[in-house]
Each structure stands twice: as C-alpha cells, then as structure tokens.
CSV table of C-alpha atoms in Angstrom, one decimal:
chain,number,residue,atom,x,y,z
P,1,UNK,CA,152.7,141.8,123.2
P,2,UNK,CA,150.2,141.4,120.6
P,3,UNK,CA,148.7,137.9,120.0
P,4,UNK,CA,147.6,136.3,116.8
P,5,UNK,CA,145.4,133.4,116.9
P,6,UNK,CA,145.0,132.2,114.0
P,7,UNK,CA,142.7,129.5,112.6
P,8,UNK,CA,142.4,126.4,111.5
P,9,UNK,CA,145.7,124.8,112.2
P,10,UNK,CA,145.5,123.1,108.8
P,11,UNK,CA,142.6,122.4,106.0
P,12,UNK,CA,141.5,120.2,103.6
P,13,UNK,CA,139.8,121.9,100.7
P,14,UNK,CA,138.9,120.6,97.0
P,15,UNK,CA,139.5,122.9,93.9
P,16,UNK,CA,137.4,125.6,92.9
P,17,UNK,CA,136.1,125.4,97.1
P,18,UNK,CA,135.8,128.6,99.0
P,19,UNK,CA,138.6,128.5,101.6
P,20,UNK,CA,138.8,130.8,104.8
P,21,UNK,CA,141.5,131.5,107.3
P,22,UNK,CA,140.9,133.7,110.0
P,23,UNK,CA,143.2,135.6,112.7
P,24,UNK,CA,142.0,136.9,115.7
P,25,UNK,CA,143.9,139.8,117.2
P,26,UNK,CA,144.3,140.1,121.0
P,27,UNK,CA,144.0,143.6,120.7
P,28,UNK,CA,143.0,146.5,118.4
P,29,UNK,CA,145.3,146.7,115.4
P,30,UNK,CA,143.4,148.7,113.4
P,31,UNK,CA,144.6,147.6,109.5
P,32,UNK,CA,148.1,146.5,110.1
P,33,UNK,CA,147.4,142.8,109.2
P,34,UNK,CA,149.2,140.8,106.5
P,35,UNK,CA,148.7,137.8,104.7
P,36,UNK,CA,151.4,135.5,103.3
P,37,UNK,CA,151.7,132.3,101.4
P,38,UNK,CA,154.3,129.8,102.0
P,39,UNK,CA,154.6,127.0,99.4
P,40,UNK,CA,157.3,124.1,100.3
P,41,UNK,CA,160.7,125.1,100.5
P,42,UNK,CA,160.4,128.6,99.7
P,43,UNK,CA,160.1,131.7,100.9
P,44,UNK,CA,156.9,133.4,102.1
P,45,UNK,CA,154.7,136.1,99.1
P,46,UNK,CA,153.1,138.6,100.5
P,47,UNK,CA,149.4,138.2,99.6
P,48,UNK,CA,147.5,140.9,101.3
P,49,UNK,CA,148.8,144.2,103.3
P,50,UNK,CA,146.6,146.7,105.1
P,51,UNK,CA,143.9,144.0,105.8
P,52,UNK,CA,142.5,144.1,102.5
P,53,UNK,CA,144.6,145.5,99.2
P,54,UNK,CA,145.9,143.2,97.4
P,55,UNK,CA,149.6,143.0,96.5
P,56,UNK,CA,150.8,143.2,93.6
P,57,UNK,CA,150.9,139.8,91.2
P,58,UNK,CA,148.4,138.6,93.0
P,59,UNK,CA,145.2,136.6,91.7
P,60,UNK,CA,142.3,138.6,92.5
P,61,UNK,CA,140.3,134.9,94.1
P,62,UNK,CA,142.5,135.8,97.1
P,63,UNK,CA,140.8,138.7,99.2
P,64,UNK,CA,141.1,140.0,102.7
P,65,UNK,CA,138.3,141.3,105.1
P,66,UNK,CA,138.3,142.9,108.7
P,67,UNK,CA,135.6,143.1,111.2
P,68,UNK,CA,137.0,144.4,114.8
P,69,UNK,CA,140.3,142.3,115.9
P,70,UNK,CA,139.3,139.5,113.5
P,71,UNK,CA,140.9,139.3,109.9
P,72,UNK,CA,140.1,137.0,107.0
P,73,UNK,CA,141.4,135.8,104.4
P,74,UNK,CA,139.5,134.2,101.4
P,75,UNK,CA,140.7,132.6,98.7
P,76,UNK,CA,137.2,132.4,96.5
P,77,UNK,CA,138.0,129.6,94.0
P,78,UNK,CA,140.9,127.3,94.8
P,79,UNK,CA,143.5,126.2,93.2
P,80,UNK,CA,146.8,123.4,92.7
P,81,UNK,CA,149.0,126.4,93.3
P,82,UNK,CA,147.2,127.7,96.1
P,83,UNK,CA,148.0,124.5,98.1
P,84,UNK,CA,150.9,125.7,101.2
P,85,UNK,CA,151.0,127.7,104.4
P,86,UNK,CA,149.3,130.7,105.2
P,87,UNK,CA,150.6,133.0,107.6
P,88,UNK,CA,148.9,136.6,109.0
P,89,UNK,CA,151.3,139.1,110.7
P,90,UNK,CA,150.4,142.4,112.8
P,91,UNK,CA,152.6,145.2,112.0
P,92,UNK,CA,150.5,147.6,114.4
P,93,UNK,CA,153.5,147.4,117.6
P,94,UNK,CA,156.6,145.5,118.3
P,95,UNK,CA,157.2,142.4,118.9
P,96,UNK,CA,155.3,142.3,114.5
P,97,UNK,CA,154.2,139.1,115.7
P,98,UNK,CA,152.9,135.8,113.1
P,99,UNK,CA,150.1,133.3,113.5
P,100,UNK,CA,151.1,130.0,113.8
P,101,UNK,CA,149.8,129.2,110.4
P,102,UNK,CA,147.6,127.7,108.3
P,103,UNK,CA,148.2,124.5,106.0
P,104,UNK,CA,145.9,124.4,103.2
P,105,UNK,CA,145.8,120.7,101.7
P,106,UNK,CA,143.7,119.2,98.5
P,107,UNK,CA,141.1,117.1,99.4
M,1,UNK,CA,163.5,143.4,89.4
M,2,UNK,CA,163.8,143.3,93.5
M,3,UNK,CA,166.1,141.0,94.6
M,4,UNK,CA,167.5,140.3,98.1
M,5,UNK,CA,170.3,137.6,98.5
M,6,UNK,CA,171.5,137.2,102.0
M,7,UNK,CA,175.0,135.0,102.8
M,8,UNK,CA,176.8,134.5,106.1
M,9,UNK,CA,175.1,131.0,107.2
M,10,UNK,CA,176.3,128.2,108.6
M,11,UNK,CA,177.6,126.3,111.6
M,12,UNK,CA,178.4,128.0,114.9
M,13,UNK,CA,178.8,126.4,118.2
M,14,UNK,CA,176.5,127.9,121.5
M,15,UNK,CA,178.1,131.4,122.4
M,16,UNK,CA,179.6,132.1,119.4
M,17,UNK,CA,179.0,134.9,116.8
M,18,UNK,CA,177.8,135.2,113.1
M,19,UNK,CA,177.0,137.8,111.4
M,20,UNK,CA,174.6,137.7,108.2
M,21,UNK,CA,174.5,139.7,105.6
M,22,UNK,CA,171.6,141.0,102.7
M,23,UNK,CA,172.4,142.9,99.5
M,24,UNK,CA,169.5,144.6,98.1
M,25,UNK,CA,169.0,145.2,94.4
M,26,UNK,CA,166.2,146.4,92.2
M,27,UNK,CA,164.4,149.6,94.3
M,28,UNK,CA,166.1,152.6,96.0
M,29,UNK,CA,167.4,150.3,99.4
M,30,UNK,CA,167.7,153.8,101.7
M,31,UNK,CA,164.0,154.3,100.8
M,32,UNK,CA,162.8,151.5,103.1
M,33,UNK,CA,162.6,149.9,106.2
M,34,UNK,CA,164.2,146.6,106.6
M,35,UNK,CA,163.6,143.1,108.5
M,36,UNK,CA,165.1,139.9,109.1
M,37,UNK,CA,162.4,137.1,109.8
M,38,UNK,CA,163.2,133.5,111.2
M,39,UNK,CA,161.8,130.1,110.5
M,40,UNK,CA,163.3,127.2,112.9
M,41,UNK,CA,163.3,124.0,110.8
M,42,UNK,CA,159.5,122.7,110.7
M,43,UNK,CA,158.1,125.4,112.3
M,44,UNK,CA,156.5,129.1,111.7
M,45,UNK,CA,157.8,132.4,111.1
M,46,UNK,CA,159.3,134.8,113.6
M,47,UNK,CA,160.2,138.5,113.2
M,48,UNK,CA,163.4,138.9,114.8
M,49,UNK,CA,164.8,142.6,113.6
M,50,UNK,CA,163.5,146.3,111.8
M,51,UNK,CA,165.3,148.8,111.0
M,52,UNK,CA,164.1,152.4,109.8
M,53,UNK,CA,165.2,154.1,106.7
M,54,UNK,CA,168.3,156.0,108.1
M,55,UNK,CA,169.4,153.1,110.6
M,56,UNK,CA,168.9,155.3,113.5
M,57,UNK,CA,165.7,153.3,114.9
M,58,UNK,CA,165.5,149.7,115.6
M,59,UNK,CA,163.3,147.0,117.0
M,60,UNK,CA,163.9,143.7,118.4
M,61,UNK,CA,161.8,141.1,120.1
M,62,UNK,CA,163.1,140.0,123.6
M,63,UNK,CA,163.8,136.5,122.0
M,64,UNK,CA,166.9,138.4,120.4
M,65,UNK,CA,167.2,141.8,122.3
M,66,UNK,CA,170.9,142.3,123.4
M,67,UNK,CA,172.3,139.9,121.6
M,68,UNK,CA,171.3,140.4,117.7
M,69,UNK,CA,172.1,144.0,116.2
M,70,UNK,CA,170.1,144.7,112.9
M,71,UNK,CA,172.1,147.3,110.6
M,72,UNK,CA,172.5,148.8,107.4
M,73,UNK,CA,175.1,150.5,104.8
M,74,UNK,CA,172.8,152.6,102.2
M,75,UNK,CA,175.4,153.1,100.3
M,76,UNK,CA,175.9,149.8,99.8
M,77,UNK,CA,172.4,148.8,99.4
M,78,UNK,CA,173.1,146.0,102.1
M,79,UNK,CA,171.2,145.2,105.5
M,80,UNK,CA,173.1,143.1,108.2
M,81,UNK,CA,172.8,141.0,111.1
M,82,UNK,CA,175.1,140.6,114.0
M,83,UNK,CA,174.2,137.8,116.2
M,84,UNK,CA,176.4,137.4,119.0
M,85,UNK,CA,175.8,134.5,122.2
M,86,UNK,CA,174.4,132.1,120.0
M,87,UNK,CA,172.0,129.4,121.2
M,88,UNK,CA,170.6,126.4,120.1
M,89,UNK,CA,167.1,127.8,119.8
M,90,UNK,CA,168.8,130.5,117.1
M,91,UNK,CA,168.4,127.6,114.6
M,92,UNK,CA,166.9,128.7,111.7
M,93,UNK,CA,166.2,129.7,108.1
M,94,UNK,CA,166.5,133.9,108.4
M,95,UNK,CA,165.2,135.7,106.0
M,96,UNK,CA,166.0,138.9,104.4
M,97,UNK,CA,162.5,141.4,103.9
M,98,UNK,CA,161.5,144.8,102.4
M,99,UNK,CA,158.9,146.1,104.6
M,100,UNK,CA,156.1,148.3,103.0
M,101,UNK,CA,153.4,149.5,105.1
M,102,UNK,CA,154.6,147.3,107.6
M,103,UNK,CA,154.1,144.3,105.6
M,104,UNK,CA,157.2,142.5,104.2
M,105,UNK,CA,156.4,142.3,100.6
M,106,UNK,CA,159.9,141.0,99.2
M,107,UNK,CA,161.7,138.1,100.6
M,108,UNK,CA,165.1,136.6,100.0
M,109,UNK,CA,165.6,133.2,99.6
M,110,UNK,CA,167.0,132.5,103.0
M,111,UNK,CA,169.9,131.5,104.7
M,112,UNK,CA,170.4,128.5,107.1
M,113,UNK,CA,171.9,129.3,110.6
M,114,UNK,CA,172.8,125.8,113.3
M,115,UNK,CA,173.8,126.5,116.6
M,116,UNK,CA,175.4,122.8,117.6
M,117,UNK,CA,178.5,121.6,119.0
C-alpha cells in the first residue's frame, strides 16, 4: 500500500501568513494527489486535484505544487475561513489512501 | 446544483448488518465513479469503497474487504453500502463522494454509523 506522510501534524499561522503543508508519497504517484479542507463539523471541499488545478470555487491563494513523491500545498495569504483540517489523498492505486492531516490554527 | 444525501445510520450491535444508502442529484449519476469515505469520531478520513461507472468494478481496502459491498442503481441515481459483520472499529461518520479524476470533489453531509452493544 501506498503511504502518505503528511506534515506538520498541526500549525499555527497569523492572517495574511504563507502557510505550507506537505505530503510525502512512499512511492511514485505521478499527479494523483488531492487536497481537501475540512472545517469543524462538516464535510471535507475538495481544494486541489491532479497535484496542482484548482477546483472549482476555489480562492486562487490556495495552490498546489509537485516535486518527485512530495506534494505541497500553499495557501499564499491566510485567512479566518481558511482555519480547519487539511487532508491530501493519492488516488494513483488501491487502498486511495489519506494523510493523517493537517490542523491549521490562528496564531 | 450536486447534491448527495446519504440515510441508513444508526445503532447496530457487533456482527450485525446495515446497509447505507446515497441519492445523487444535480449531474448525470451513471457518468461517474463513486466512493464512500469514513471518519471515526476525532479522527482522519478513510476511503473504504469505489465503484466504476457501470458497477461492474470495485475496490475495497482490507479494513472492509469481505464484509462491505459498495453498489449502485443508475437508474435511480443512488449509490449503496452493505456492511455486514459489523465491528466496533466500523464507528464512523461515512461519507457519500463523487470521484473526478480520482479526487472526490462532492461530498454529502454524512451519516453516523455505532457499532455498541
């Protein structure tokens, strides 16, 4: 199975910061990385599919990069709303496994 | 407007069976593959079921394999989940998805699932 490592476990960031969250893949995945948020109590939005386009609805501050087996996401100018979880997903082979998350806090 | 509203939660004792349910509104439903994802209170998300556009392929992790069947009725624009030998560690908020591209880029709103005596 496929392992996502992803990093840090949580964050404390003040607005308008530059925020990164990477994953690292345990093998080649090529693009098949997403990016969700989770905000408290509801269900996960798709932010970024394909490691870097941008779903739709989606505030262009949040961006997503590749370089080998690690995947970023950057989010260049935070915000309140931005505030949740972040999760990254490889849909490259079964078991489409998550990273355990990120928890993005105001500092 | 998507929209995907799953039912069928609820209490079940270990070993028992339940069987959830997702109807699918808004897009062309036999047009896309299909996923239920899990979230066990406080904790992240696991994929526990995909299903291809006709039904005729599916994909399980071994968490589930065996005892969760993922279907579908195009027809009725609705996506199932048959969970049979329930266990305690089944616990969780499951989630209906749209997959595009393999990323699941419409969610229900969830449905709660306890396995307790």
């Amino acid at each position: 199975d496929i392992q996502m490592t992803q990093s840090p476990a949580s964050l404390s960031a003040s607005l308008e910061e530059i925020v990164t969250i990477t994953c690292q893949a345990s093998q080649d995945i090529g693009n098949w990385l997403a990016w969700y948020q989770q905000k408290p109590g509801k269900s996960p939005q798709l932010l970024i599919y394909g490691a870097t386009s941008l779903a739709d609805g989606v505030p262009s501050r949040f961006s997503g990069s590749r370089s080998g087996t690690q995947y970023s996401l950057k989010i260049s100018r935070l915000q309140v709303e931005d505030i949740g979880i972040y999760y990254c997903q490889q849909a490259s082979s079964a078991p489409y496994t998550f990273g355990a998350g990120t928890k993005l806090e105001l500092k | 407007e998507v929209q995907l509203v799953e039912s069928g939660g609820g209490l079940v004792q270990p070993g028992r069976s339940l069987k959830l349910s997702c109807a699918a509104s808004g897009f062309t439903f036999s047009n896309y593959y299909m996923a239920w994802v899990r979230q066990a209170p406080k904790k992240g998300l696991e994929w526990v079921a995909t299903i291809s556009t006709s039904g005729s392929r599916t994909y399980y992790p071994d968490s589930v394999k065996g005892r969760f069947t993922i279907s579908r009725d195009n027809a009725k624009s609705s996506l199932y989940l048959q969970m049979n030998s329930l266990k305690s560690e089944d616990t969780a908020t499951y989630y209906c998805a749209r997959t595009l591209l393999g990323a699941l880029d419409y969610w229900g709103q969830g449905v709660m699932v306890t396995v307790s005596s």
